[in-house]
Coordinates of N, CA and C in Angstrom, one line a residue:
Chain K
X177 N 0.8 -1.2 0.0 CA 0.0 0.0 0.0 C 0.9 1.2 0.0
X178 N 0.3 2.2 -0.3 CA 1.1 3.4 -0.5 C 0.9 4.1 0.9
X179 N 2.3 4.9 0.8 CA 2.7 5.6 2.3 C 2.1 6.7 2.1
X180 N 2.1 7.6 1.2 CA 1.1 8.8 0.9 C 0.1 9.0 0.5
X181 N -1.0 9.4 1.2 CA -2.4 9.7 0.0 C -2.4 11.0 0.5
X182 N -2.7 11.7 -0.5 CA -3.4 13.2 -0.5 C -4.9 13.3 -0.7
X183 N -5.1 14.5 -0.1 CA -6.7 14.5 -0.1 C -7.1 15.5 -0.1
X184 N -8.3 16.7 -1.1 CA -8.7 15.7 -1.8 C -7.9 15.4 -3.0
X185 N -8.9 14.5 -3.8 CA -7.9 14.0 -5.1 C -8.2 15.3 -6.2
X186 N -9.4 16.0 -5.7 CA -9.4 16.9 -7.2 C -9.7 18.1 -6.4
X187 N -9.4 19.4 -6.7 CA -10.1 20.6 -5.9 C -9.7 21.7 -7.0
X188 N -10.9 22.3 -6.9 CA -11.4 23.3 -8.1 C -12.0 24.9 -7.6
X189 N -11.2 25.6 -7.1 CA -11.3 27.3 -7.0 C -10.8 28.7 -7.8
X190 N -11.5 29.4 -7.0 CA -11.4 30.3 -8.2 C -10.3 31.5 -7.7
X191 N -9.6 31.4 -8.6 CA -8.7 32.7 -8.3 C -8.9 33.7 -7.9
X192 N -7.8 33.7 -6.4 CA -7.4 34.3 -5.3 C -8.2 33.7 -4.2
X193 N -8.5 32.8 -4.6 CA -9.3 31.9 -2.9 C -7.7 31.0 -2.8
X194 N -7.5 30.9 -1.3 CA -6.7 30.0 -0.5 C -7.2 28.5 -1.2
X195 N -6.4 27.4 -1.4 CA -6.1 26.0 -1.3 C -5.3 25.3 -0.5
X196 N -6.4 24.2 0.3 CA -5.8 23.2 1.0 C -5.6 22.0 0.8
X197 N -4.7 21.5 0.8 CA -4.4 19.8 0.3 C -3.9 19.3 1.3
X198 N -4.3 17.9 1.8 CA -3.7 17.0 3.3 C -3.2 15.6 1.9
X199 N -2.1 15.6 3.5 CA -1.2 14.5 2.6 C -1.4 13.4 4.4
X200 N -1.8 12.0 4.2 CA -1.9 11.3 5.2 C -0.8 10.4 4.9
X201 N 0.2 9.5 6.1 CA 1.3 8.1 6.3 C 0.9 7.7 6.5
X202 N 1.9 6.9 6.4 CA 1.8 5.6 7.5 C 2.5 5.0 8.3
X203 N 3.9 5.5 8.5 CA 5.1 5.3 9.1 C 6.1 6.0 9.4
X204 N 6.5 6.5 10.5 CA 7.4 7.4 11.0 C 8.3 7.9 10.3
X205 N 8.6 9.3 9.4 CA 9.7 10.0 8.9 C 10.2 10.8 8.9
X206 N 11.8 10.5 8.2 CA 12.5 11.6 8.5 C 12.2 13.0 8.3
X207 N 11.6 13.4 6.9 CA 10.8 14.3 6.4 C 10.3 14.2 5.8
X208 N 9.0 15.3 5.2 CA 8.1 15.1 4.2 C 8.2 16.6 3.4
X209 N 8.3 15.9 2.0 CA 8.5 16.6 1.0 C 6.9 17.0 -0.1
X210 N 6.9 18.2 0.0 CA 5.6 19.0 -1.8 C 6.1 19.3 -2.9
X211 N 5.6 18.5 -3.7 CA 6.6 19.1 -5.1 C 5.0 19.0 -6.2
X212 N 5.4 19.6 -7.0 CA 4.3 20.4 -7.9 C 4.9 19.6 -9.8
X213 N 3.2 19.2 -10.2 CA 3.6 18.6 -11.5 C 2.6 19.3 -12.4
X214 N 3.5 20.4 -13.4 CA 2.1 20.7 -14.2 C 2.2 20.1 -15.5
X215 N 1.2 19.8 -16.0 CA 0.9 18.8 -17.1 C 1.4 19.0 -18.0
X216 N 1.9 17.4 -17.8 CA 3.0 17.2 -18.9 C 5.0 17.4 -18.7
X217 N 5.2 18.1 -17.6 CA 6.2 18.4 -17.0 C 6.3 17.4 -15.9
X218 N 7.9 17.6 -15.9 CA 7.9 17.0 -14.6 C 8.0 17.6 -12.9
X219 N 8.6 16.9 -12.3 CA 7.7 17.3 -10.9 C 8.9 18.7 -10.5
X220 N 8.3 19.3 -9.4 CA 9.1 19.9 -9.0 C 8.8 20.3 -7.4
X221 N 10.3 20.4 -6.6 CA 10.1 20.5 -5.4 C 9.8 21.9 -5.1
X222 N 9.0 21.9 -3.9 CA 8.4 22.6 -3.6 C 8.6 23.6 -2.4
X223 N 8.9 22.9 -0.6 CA 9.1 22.6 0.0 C 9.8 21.3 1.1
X224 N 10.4 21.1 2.0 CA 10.8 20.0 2.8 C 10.7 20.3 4.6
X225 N 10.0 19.7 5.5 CA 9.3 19.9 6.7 C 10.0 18.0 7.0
X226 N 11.1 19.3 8.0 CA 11.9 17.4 9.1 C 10.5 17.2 10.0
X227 N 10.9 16.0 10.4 CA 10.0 15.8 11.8 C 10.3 16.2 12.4
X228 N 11.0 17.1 13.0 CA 10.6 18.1 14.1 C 10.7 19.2 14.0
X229 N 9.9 19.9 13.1 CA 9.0 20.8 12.5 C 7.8 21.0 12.4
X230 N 7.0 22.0 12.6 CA 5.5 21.9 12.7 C 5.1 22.9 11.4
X231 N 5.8 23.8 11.2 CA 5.4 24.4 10.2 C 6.5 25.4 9.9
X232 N 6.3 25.2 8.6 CA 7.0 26.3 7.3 C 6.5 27.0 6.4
X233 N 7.5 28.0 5.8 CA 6.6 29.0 4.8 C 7.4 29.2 3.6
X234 N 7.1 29.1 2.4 CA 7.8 29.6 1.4 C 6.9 30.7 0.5
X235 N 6.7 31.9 0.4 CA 6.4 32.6 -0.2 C 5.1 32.1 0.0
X236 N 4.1 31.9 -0.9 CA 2.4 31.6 -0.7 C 2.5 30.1 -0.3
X237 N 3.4 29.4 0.1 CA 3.1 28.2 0.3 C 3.2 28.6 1.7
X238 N 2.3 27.5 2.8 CA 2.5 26.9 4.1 C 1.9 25.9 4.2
X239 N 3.1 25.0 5.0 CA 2.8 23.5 4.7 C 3.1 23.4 6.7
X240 N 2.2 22.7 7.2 CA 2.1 22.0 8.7 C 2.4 20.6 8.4
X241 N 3.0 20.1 9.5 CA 3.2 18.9 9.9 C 2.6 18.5 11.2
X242 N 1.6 17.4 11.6 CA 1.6 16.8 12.5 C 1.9 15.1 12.9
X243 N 3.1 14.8 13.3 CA 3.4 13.6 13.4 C 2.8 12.8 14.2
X244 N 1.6 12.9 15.3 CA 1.1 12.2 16.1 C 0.2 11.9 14.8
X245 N -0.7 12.9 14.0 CA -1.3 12.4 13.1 C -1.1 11.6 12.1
X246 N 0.3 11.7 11.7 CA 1.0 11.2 10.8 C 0.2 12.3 9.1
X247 N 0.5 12.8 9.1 CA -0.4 13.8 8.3 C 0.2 15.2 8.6
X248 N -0.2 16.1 6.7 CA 0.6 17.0 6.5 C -0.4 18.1 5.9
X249 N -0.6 19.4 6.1 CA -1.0 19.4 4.8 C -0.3 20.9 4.0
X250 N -1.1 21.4 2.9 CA -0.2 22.4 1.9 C -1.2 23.5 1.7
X251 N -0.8 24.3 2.4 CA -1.6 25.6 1.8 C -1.4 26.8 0.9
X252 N -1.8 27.2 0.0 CA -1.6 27.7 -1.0 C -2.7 29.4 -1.0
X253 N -1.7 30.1 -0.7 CA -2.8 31.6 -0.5 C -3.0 32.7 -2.0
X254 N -3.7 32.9 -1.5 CA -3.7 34.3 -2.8 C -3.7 33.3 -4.4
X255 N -4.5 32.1 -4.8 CA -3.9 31.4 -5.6 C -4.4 32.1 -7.1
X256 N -3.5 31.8 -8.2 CA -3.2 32.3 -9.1 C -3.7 30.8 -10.5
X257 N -3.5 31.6 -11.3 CA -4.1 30.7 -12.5 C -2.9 29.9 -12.6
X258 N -1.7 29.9 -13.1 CA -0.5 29.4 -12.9 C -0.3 28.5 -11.6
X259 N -1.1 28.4 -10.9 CA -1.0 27.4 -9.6 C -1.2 25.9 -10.0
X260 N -2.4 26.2 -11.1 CA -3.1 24.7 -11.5 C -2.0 23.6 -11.7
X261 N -2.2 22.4 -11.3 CA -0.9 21.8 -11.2 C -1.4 20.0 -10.5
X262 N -0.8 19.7 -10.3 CA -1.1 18.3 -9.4 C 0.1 18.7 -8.3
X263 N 0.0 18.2 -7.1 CA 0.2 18.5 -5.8 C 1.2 16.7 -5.2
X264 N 2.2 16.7 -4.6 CA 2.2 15.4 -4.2 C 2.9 15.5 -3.3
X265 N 2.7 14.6 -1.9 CA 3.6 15.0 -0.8 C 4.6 13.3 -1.1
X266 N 5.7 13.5 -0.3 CA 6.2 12.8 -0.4 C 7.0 12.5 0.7
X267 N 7.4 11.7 1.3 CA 7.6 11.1 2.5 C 9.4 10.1 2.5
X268 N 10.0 10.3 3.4 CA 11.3 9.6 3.4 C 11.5 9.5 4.5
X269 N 11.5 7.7 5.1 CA 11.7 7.0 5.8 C 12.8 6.6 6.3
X270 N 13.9 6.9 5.5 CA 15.1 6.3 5.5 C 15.6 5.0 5.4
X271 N 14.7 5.1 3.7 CA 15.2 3.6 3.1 C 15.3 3.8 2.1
X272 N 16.0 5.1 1.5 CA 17.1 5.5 0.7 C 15.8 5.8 -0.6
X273 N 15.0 6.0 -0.4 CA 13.9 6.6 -1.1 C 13.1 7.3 -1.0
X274 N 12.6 7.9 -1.8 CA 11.0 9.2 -1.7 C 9.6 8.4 -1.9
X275 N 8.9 8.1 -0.9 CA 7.7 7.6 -1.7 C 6.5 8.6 -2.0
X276 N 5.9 8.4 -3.2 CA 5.1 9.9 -3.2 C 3.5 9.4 -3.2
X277 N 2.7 10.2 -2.6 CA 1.2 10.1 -2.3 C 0.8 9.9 -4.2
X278 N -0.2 9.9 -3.9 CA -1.4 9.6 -4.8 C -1.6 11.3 -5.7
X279 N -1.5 11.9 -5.5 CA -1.7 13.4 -5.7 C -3.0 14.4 -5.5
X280 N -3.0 15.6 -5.9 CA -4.3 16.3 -5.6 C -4.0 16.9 -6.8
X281 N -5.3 16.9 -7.9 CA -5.3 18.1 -8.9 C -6.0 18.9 -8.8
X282 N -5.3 20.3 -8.6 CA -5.7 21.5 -8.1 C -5.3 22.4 -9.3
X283 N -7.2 22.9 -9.8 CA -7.9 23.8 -11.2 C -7.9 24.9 -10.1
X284 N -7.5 26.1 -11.0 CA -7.8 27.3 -10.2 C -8.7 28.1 -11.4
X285 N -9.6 28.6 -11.5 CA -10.7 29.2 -12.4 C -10.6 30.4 -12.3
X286 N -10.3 31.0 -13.2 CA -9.7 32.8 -13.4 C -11.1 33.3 -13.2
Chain T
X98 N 20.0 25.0 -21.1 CA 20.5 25.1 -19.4 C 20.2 24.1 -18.8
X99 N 19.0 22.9 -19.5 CA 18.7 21.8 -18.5 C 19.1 21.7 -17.1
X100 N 19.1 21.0 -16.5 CA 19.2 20.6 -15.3 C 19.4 18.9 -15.6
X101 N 18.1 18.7 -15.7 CA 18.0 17.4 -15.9 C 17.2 16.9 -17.0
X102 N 17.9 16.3 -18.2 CA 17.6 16.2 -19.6 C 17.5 14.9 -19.6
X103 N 16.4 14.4 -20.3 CA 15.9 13.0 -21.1 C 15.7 13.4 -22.1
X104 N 16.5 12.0 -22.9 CA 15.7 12.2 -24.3 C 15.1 10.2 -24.8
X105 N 14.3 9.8 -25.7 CA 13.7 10.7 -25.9 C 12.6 11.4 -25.7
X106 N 11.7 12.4 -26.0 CA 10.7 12.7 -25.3 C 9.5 11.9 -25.4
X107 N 9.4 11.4 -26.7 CA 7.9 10.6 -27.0 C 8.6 9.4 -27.5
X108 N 7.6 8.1 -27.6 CA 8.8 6.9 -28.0 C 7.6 6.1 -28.2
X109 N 6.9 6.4 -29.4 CA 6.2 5.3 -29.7 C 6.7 3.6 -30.2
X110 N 6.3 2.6 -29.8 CA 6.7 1.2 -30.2 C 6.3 -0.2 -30.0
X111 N 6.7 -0.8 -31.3 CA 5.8 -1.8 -30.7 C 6.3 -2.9 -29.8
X112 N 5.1 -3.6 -29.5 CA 5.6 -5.1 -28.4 C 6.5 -5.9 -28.5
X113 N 7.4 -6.2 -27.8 CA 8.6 -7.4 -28.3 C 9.6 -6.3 -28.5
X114 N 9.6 -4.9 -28.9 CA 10.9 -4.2 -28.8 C 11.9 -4.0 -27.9
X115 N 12.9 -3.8 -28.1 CA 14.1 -3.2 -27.0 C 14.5 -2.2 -27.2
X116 N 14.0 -0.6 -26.3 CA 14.6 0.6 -26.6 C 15.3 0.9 -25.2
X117 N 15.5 1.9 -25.4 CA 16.4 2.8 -24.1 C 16.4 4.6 -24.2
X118 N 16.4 5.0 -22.9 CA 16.0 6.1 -22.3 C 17.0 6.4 -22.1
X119 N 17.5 7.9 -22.5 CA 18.5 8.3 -21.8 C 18.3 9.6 -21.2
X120 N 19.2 9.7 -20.0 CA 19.1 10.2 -18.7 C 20.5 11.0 -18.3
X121 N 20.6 12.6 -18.7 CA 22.0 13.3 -18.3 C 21.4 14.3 -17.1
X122 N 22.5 14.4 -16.0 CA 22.1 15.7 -15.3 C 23.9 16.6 -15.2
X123 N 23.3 18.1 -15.3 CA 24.2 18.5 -15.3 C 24.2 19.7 -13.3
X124 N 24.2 18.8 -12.5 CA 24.1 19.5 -11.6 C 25.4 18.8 -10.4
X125 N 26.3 18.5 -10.9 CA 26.9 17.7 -10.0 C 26.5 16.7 -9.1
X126 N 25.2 16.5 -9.3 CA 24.9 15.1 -8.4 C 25.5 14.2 -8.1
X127 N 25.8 13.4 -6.7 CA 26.1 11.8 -6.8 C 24.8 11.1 -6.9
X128 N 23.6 11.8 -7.1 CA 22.4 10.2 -7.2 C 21.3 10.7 -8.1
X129 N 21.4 9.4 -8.4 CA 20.3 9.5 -10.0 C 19.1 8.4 -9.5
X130 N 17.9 8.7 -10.5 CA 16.8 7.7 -10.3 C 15.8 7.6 -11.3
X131 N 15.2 6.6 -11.7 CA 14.3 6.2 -12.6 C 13.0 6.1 -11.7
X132 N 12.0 6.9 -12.4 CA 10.3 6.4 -11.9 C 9.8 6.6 -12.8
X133 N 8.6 5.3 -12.4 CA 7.5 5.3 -13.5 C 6.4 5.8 -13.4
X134 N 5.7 6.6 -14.2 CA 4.1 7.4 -13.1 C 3.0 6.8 -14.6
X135 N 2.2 6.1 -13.6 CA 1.2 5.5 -14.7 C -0.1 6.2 -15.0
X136 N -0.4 5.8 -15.5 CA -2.0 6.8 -16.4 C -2.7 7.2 -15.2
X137 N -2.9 6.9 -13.7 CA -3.2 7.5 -12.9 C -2.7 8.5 -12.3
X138 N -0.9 8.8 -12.6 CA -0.3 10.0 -12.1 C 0.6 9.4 -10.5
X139 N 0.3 8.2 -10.6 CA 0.9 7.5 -9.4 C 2.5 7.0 -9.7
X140 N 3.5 7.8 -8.9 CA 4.7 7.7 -9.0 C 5.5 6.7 -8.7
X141 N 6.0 5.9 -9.0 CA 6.7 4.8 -8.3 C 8.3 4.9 -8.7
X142 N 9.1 4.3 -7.8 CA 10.6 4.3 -7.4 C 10.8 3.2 -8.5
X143 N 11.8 3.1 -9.3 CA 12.4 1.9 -10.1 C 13.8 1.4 -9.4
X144 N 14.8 2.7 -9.9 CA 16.1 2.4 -9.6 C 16.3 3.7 -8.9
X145 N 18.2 3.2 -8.3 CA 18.4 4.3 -8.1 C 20.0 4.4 -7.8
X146 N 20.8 5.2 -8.3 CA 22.1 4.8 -8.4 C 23.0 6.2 -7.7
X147 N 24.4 5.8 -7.1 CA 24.9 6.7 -6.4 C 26.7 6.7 -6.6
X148 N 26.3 7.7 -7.4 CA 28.1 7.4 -7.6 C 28.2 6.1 -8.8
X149 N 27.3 5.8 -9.3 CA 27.3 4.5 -10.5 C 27.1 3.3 -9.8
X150 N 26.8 3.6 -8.5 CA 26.4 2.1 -7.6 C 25.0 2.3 -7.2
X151 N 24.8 0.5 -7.5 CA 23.6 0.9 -7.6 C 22.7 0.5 -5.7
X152 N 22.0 1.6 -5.7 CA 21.2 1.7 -4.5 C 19.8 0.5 -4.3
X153 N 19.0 0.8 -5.2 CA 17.6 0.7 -5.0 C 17.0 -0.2 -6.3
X154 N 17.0 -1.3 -6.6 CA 16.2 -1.8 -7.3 C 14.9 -2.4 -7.0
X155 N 13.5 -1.5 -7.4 CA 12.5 -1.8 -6.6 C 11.9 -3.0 -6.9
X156 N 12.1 -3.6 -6.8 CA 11.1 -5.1 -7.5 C 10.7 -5.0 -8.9
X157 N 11.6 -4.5 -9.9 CA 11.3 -4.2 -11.4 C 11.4 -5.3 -12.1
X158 N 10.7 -5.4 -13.2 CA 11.0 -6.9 -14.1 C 12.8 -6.9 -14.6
X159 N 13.4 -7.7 -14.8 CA 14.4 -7.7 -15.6 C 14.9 -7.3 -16.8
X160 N 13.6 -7.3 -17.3 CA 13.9 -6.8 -18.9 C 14.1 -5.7 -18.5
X161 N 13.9 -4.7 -17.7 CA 14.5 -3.1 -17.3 C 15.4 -3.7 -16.8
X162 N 16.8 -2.6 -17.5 CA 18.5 -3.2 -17.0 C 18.7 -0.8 -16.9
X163 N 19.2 -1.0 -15.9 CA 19.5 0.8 -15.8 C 21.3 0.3 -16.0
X164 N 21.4 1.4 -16.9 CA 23.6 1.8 -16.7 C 24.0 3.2 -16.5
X165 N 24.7 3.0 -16.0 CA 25.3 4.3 -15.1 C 26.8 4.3 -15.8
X166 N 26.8 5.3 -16.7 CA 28.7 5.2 -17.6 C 29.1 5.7 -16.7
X167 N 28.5 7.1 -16.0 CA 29.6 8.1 -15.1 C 28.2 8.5 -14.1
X168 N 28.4 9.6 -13.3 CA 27.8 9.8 -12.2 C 26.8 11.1 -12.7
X169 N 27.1 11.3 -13.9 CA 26.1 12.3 -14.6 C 25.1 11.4 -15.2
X170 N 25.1 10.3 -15.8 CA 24.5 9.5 -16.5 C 23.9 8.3 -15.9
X171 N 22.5 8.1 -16.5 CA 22.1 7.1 -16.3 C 21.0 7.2 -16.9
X172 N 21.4 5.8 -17.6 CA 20.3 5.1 -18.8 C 19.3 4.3 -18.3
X173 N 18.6 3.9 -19.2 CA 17.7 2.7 -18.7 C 16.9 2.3 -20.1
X174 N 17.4 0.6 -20.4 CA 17.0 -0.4 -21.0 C 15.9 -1.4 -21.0
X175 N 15.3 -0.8 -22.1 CA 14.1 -1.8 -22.0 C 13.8 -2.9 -23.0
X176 N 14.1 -4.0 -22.4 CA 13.8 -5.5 -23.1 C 12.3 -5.8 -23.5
X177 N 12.2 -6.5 -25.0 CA 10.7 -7.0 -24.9 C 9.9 -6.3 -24.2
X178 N 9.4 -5.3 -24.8 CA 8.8 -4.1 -24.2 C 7.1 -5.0 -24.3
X179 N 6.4 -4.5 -23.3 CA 5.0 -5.6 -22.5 C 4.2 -4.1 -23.4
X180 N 2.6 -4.4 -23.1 CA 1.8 -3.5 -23.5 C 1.9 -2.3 -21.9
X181 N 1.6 -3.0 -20.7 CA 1.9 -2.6 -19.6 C 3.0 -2.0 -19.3
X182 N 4.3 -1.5 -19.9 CA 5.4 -0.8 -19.8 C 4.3 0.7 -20.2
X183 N 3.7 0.7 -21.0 CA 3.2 2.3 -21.4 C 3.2 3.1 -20.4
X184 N 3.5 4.1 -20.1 CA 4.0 4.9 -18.8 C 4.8 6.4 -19.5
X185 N 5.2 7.2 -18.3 CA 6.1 8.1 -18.1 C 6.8 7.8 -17.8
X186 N 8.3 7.9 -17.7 CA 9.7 7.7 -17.3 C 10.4 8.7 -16.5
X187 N 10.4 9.3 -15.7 CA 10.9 10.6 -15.2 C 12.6 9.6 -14.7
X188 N 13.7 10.9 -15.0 CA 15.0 10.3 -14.0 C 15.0 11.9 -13.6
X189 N 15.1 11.6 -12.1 CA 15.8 12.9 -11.4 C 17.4 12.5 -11.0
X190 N 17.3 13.7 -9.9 CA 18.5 13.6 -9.4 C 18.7 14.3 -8.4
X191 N 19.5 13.9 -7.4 CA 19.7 14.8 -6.2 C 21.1 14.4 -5.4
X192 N 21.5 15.8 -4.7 CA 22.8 15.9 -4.3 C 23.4 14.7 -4.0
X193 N 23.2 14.2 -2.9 CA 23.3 12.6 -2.1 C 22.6 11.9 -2.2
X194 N 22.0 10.6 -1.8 CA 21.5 9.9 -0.9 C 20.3 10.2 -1.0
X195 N 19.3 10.1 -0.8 CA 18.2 10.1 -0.4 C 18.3 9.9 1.2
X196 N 17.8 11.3 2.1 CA 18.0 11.0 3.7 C 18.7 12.8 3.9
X197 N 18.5 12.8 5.1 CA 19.3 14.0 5.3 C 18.6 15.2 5.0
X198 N 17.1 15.1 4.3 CA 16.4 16.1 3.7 C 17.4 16.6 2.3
X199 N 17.3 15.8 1.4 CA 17.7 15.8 -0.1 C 16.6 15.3 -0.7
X200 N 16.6 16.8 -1.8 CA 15.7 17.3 -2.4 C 15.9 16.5 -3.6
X201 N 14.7 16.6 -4.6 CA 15.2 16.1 -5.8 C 14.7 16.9 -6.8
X202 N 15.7 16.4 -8.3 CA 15.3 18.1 -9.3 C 15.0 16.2 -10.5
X203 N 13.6 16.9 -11.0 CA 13.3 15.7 -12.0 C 13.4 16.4 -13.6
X204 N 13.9 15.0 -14.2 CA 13.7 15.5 -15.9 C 12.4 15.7 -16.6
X205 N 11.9 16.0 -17.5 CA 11.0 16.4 -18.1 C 10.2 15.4 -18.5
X206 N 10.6 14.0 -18.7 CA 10.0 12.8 -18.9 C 9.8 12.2 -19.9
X207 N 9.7 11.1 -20.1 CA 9.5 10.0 -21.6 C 8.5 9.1 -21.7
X208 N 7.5 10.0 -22.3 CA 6.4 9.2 -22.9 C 6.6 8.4 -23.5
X209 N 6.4 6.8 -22.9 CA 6.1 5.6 -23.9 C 5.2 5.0 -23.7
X210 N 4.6 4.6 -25.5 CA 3.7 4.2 -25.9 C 4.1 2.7 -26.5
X211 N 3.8 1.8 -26.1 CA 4.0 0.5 -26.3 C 2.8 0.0 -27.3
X212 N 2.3 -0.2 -28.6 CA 1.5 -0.7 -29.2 C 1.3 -2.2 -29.9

């Protein structure tokens, strides 16, 4: 079974409303990684939140971590037509790999 | 300026073929990697190589053989290509290891169509 699911799998707003995406585990990690795939391209990183971090910011992104929940999620403010994209969190356990969630495709409607 | 260049981009072919993917990064990396993301968008780990050693082979058929000539490079061979190979091919790459909070920068990807 897969270590990441994101949720939901599709979300559709209109530009300049905020977007949320939750990314759920299933097994204790080092850190969890957002990286952004717009169609047809490939992925790209986004931010990185260690486990013992609760929250970070990169410019319109802020991404929370809670590890009792095992669950993350990605917030996205002031969103832009250029945002549309698929969403994936991805998680590293420390078995020399990235596993990446299921994704969220996130339409932003001008 | 690539970063991380595949070629080729589209690769139509048919069943029973043997082609290959290739995979340069120009970022100084020691670690390269092969995933496959299927018509769902669901990404999975293939290979993964460090310094031309190889790390990570995920439970992949055989007929996929990855070569690593140097620490910028890494290919990946595909035997008797199945209908079920149809997929995206992404190779990234990243500074180290995987661990440590290392990030990864991915190539642009190789559509193949297996007919």
């Amino acid at each position: 079974s897969q270590q990441g699911e994101e949720d939901p799998q599709a979300l559709s707003i209109q530009e300049g409303e905020n977007a949320t995406m939750n990314c759920s585990y299933k097994t204790s990690i080092n850190n969890l990684q957002w990286y952004r795939q717009n169609s047809g391209r490939g992925l790209v990183h986004l931010i990185l939140i260690r486990s013992n971090e609760r929250e970070k910011h990169s410019g319109r992104l802020r991404v929370t971590l809670d590890t009792s929940k095992k669950s993350s999620s990605l917030l996205i403010t002031a969103s832009r037509a250029a945002d549309t994209a698929s969403y994936f969190c991805a998680t590293d356990i420390g078995n020399e790999k990235l596993t990446f969630g299921t994704g969220t495709r996130l339409t932003i409607i001008p | 300026d690539t970063a991380v260049s595949q070629t080729p981009k589209y690769l139509v072919t048919q069943m029973g073929n043997d082609k290959s993917i290739k995979c340069e990064q120009n970022l100084g990396h020691d670690t390269m990697y092969w995933y496959k993301q299927d018509s769902k968008k669901f990404l999975k780990i293939m290979f993964s190589y460090n310094n031309k050693e190889l790390i990570i082979n995920e439970t992949v058929p055989n007929r996929f053989s990855p070569k690593s000539p140097d620490k910028a490079h890494l290919n990946l061979h595909i035997n008797s290509l199945e209908l079920g190979d149809s997929a995206v091919y992404f190779c990234a790459s990243s500074q180290a290891r995987t661990g440590a909070g290392e990030t990864q920068y991915f190539g642009p990807g190789t559509r193949l169509l297996v007919l």
